[in-house]
Coordinates of C-alpha atoms and ligand atoms in Angstrom, one line a residue:
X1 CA -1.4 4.5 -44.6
X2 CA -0.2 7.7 -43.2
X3 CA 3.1 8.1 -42.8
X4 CA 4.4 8.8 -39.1
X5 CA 7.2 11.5 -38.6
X6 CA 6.5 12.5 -35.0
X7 CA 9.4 10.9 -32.6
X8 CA 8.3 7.9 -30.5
X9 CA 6.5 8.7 -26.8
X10 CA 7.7 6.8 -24.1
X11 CA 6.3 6.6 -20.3
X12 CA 9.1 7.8 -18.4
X13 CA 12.2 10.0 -19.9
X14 CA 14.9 10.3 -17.3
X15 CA 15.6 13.6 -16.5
X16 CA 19.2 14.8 -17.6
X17 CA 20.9 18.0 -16.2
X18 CA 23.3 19.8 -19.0
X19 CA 26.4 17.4 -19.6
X20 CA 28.8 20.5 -18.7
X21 CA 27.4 20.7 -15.5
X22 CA 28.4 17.2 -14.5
X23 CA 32.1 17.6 -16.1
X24 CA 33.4 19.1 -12.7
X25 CA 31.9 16.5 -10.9
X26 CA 33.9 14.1 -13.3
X27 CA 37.3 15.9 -12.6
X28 CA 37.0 15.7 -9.0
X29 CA 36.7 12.3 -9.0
X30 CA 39.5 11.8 -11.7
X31 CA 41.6 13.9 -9.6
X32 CA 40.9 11.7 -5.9
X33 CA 40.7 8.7 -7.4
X34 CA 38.1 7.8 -5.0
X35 CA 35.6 5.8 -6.8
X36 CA 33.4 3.8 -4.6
X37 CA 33.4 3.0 -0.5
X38 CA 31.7 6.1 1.3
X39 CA 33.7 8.7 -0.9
X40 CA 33.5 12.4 -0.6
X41 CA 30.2 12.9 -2.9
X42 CA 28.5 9.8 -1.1
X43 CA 28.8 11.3 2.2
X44 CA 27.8 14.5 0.8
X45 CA 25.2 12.9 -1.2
X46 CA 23.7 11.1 1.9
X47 CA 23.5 14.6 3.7
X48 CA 21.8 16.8 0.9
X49 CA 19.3 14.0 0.9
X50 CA 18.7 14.3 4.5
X51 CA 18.4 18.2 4.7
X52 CA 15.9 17.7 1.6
X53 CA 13.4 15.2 2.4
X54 CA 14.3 16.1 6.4
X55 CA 14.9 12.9 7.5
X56 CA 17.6 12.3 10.5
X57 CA 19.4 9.4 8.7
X58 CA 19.6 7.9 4.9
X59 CA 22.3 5.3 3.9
X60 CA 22.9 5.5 0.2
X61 CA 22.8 1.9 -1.9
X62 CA 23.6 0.5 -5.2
X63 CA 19.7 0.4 -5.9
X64 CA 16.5 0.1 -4.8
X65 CA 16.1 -3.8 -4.5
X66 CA 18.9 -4.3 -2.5
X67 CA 18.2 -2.0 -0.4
X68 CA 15.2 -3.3 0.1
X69 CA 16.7 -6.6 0.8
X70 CA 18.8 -5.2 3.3
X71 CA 16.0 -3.7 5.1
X72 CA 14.5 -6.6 5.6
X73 CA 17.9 -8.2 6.9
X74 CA 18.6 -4.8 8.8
X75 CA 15.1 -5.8 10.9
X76 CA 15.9 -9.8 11.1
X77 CA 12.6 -10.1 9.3
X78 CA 11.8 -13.9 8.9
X79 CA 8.6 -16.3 8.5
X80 CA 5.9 -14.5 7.0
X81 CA 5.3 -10.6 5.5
X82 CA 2.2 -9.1 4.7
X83 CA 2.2 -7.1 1.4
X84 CA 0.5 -5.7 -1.9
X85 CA 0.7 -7.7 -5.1
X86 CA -0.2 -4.7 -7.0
X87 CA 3.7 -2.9 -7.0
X88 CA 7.0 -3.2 -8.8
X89 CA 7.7 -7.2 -9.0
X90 CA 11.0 -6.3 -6.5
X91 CA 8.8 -5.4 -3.8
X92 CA 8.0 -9.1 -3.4
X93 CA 11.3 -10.5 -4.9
X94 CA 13.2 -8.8 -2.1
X95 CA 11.1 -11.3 0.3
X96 CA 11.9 -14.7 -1.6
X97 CA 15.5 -13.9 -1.9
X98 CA 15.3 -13.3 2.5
X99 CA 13.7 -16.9 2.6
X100 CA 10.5 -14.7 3.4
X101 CA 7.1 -15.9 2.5
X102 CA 5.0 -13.2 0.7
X103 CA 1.3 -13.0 2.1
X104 CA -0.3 -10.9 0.0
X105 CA -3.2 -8.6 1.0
X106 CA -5.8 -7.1 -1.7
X107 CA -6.0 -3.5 -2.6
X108 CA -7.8 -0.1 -2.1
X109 CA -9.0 0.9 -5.9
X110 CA -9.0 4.7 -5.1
X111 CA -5.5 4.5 -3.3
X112 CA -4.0 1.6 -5.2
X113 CA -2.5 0.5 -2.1
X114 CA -2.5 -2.1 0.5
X115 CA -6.5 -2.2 2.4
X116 CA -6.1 -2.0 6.0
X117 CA -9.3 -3.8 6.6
X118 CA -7.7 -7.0 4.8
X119 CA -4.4 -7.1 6.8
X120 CA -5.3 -8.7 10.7
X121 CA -7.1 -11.4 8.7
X122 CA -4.2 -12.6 7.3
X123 CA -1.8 -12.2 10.5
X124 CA -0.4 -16.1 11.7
X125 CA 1.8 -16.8 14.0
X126 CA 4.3 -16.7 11.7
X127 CA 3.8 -12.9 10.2
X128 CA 6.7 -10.5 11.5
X129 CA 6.5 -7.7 9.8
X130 CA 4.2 -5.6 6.9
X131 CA 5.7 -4.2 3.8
X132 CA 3.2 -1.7 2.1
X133 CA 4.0 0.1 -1.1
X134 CA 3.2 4.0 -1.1
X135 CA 2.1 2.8 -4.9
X136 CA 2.5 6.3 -7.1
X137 CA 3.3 8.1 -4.7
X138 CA 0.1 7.7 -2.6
X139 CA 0.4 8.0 1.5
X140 CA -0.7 4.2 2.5
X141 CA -2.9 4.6 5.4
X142 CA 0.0 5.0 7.8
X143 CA -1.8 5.7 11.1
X144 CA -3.9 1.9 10.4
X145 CA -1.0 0.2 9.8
X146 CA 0.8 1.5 12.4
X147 CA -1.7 0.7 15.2
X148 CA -2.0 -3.0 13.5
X149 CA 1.5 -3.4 13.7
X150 CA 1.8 -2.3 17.2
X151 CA -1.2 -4.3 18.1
X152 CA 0.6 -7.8 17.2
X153 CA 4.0 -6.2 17.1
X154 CA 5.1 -6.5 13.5
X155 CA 7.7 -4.3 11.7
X156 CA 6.7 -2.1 8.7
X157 CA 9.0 -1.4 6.3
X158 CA 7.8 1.1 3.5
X159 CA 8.7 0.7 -0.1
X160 CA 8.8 4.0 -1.0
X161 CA 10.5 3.9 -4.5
X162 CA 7.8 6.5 -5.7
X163 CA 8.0 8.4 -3.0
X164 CA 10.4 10.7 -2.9
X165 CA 9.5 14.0 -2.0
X166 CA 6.4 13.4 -1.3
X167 CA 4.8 15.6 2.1
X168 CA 2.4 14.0 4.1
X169 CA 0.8 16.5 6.9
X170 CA 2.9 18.7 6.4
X171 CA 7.0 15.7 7.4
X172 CA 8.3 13.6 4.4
X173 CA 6.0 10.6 3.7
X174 CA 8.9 8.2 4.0
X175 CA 9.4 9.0 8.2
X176 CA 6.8 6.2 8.9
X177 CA 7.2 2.9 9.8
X178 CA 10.4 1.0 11.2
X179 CA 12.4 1.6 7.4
X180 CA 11.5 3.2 4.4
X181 CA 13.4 2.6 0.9
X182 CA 13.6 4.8 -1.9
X183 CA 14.5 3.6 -5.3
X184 CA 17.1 6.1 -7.8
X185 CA 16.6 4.1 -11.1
X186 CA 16.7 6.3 -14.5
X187 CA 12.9 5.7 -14.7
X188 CA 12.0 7.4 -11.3
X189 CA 11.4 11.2 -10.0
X190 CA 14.8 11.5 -8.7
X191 CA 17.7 9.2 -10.0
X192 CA 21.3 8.6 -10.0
X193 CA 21.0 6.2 -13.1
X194 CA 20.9 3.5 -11.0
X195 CA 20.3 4.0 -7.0
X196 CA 18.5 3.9 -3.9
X197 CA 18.2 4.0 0.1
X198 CA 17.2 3.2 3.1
X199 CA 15.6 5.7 5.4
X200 CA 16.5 4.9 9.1
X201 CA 15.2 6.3 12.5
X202 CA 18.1 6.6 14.3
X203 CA 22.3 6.4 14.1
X204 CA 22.7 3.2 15.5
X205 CA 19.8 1.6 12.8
X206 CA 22.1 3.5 10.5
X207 CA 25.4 1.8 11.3
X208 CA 23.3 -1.5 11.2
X209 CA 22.7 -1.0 7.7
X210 CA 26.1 0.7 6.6
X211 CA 27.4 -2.8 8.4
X212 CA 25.0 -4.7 6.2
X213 CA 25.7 -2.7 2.8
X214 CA 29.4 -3.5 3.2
X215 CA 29.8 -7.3 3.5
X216 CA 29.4 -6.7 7.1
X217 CA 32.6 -4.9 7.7
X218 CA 33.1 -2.8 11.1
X219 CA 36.7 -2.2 11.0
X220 CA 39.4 -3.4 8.8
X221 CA 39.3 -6.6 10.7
X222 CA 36.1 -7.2 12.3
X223 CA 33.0 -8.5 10.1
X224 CA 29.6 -8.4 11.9
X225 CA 27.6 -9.8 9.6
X226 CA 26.7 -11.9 6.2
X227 CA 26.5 -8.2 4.7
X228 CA 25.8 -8.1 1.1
X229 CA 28.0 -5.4 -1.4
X230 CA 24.8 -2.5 -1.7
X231 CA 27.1 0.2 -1.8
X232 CA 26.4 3.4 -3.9
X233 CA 29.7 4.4 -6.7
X234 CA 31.0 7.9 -6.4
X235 CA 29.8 8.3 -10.3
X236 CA 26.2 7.7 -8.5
X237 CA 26.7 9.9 -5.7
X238 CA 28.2 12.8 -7.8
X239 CA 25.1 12.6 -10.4
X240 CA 22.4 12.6 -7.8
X241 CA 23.8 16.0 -5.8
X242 CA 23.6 18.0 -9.5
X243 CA 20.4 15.8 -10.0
X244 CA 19.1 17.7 -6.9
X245 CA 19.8 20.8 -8.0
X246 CA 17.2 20.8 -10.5
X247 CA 14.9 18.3 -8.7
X248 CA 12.0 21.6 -7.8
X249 CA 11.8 22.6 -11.1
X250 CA 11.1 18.9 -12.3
X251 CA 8.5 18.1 -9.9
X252 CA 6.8 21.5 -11.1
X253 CA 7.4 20.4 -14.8
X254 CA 5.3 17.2 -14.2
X255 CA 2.7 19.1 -12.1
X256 CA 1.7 21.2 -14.7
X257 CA 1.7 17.8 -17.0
X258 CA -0.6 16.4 -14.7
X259 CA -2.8 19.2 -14.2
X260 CA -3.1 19.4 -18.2
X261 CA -4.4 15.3 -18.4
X262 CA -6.7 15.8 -15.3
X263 CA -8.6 18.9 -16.9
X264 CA -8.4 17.2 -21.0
X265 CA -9.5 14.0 -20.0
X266 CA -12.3 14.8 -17.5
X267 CA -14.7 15.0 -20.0
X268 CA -13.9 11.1 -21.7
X269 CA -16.4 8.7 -20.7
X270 CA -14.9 5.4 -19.5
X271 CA -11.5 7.0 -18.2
X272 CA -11.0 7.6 -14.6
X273 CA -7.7 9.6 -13.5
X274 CA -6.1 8.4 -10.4
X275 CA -7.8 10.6 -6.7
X276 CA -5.2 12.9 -5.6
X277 CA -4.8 12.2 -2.4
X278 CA -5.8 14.5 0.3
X279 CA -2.9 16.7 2.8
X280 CA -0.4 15.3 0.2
X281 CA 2.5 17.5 -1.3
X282 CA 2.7 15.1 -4.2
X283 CA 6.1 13.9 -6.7
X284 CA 3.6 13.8 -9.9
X285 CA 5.9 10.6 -10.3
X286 CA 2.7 8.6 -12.7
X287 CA -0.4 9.7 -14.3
X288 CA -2.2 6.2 -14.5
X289 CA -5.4 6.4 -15.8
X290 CA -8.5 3.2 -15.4
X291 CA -9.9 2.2 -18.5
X292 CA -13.8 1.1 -17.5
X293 CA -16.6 -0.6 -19.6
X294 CA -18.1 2.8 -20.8
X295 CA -14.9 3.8 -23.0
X296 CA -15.2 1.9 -26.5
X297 CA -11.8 0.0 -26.4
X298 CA -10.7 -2.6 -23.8
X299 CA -7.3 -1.4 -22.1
X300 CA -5.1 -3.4 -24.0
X301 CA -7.0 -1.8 -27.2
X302 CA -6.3 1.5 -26.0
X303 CA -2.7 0.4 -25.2
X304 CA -1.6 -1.4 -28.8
X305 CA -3.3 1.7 -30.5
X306 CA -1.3 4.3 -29.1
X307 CA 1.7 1.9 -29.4
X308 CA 0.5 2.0 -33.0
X309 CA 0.9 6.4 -32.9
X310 CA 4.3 5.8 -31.8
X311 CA 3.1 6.1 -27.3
X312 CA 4.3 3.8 -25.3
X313 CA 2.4 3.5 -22.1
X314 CA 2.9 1.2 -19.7
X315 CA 0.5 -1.2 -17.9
X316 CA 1.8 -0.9 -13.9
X317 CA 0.7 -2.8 -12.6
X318 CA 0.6 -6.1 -14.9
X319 CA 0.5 -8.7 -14.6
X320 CA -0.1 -8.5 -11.1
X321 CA 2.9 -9.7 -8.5
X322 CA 0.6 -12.6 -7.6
X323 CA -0.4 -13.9 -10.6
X324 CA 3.6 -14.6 -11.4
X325 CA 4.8 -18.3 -11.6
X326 CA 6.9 -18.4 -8.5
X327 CA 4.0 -16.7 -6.3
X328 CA 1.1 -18.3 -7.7
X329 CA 0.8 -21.1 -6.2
X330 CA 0.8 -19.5 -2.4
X331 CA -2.7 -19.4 -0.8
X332 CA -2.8 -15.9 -0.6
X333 CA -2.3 -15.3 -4.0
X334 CA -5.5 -17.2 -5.4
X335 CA -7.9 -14.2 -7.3
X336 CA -10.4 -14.4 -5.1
X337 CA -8.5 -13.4 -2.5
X338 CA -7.3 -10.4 -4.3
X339 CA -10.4 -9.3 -6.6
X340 CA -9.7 -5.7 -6.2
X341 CA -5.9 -5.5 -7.1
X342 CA -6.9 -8.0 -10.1
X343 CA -9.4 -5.7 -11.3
X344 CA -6.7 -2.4 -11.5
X345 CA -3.9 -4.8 -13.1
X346 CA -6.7 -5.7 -16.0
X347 CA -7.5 -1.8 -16.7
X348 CA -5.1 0.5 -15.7
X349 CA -3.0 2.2 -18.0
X350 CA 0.1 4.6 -17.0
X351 CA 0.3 8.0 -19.5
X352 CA 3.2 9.2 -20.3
X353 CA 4.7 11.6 -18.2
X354 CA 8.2 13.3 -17.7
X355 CA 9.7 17.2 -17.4
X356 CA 10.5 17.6 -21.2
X357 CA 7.1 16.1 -22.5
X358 CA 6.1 19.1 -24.6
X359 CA 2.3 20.3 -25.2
X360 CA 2.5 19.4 -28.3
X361 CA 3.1 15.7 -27.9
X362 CA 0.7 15.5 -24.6
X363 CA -1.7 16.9 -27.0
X364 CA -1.1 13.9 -29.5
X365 CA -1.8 11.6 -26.9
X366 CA -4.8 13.1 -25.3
X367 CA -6.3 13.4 -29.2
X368 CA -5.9 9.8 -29.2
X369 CA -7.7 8.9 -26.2
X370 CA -10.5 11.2 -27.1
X371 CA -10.6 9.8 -30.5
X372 CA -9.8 6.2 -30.6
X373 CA -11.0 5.5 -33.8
Ligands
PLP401 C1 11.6 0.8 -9.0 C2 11.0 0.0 -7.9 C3 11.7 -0.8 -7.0 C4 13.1 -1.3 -7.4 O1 14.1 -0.3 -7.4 P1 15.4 -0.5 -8.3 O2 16.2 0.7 -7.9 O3 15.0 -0.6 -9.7 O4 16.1 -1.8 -7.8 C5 11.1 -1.4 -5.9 N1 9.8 -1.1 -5.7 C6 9.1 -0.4 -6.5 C7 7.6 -0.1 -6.1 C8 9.6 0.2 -7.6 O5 8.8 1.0 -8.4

């Protein structure tokens, strides 16, 4: 057996700006003693965000799922939601733990994300709002879902944990719909270890959700609402404005990663790179690839052999959402109801992909794709 030297290749490396960078940051907050509850880097945190992705108004949380749950209590979202079973399993957690009951919709397999033609079909008189997934990054067809929304007058909130920084026609990606939410965890484009927001239209949806974030406190005195504790630490805050600093030259890093799979793999029979989608300024967040019938090993062959070379890619979507024990048994989630989002959770495959991959180690992994055997 050969021995194996090379270090291990995982999916996703978060990306770390120089300790002695952050050290001032540190003293600051030392020095304040102002650790949590909108503190000086939060509120400057939540205004570099703004300027960057030009959005009006973005309240910082904790993380991405509970700002996701907040959303939906931000909106008074109840009965039924229409969304994707081929996402993150908190896209459809953040609905059971608001009483909500998921509805899920099949897929697009170029676009990975929810069909438009499936969602008025599944509209009762129950449904109140949609929750689509921008899945890698991709625009959802926004204008659709809009005018279906409108039509029966739903909400749409956008999970758009892998979208930041993604430019749709020219705006940010995460201006449509009532709410979008970005996720910060270490694993995602941008992160402040652990993080995330909600992007709102307008000040007074803004206040509704710094209300909610904060056990529902308005004043001292005066509580509001059953709010929840989402709020983002000054330790957060302070790592995602250095974070941002160097957030161009890691998006550029993974484009040229991505360029680099797309042109090596082209040639391999049986492997299908994700479509970049069209009038998109995109994140390079993933590089999932689809293993088909024509390459010689299944997906999870592919997978446990490059597992075996010391890669670790990751199967998102998989299982799919639906297929879990405490959605399986809902109508909606039944297989042949969702053939197309059960036919990209069986053979897709996300490739590693991060600013400090080196060639060298892209090139191991594209060697093993080409040569399996
Ligand atoms: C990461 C992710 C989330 C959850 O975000 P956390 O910050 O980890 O709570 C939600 N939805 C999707 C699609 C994600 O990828």
């Amino acid at each position: 057996m050969k021995k194996r030297t090379e270090k291990p290749i995982y999916v996703t490396e978060p990306f770390l700006p120089p300790l002695e960078e952050f050290t001032p940051y540190l003293e600051k907050i030392w020095e304040s003693k102002w650790l949590t509850n909108n503190g000086p880097y939060h509120q400057q945190l939540e205004q570099a965000l703004c300027e960057h992705l030009g959005v009006n108004h973005l309240a910082l949380f904790v993380n991405g799922t509970a700002a996701l749950i907040t959303a939906l209590q931000t909106l008074q979202i109840t009965g039924e939601v229409i969304t994707t079973p081929y996402s993150f399993v908190a896209t459809a957690h953040s609905l059971l733990w608001n009483n909500i009951k998921p509805v899920f919709v099949d897929i697009d397999p170029v676009t990975m994300n929810l069909d438009p033609n499936h969602i008025e079909s599944a509209i009762t008189s129950q449904t109140t709002a949609i929750l689509p997934v921008h899945c890698y990054g991709n625009p959802c067809n926004v204008d659709r879902i809009q005018q279906i929304a409108a039509k029966h007058k739903l909400k749409v909130i956008y999970d758009g944990a892998h979208a930041f920084d993604v430019k749709y026609r020219g705006e940010s990606l995460l201006v449509h719909g009532d709410l979008s939410v970005l996720s910060f965890h270490a694993t995602k484009v941008f992160n402040t270890f652990e993080g995330g927001a909600i992007i709102c239209p307008d000040a007074k949806t803004k206040q509704r959700v710094d209300y909610l974030k904060n056990f529902g406190f308005a004043d001292e005195v005066t509580i509001v609402a059953a709010g929840i504790n989402g709020k983002m630490n000054e330790l957060q805050a302070a790592f995602g404005l250095l974070q941002l600093n160097h957030i161009g030259h890691a998006i550029r890093s993974r484009k040229k990663i991505d360029c680099r799979y797309r042109e090596a793999l082209s040639g391999v029979s049986g492997i299908t790179c994700m479509a970049e989608p069209g009038v998109t300024v995109r994140n390079y967040a993933y590089f999932p690839v689809l293993v088909g019938a024509d390459y010689p090993l299944t997906r999870e062959e592919l997978y446990q052999k490059l597992k075996g070379q010391g890669i670790y890619s990751r199967r998102y979507f998989y299982p799919l959402i639906s297929n879990m024990p405490m959605y399986s048994e809902l109508a909606s989630a039944n297989v042949g109801n969702l053939p197309k989002a059960n036919s990209v959770a069986e053979s897709v495959l996300c490739l590693p992909i991060f600013p400090a991959l080196e060639n060298s180690e892209q090139q191991r992994i594209i060697d093993v794709i080409w040569n399996p055997e």
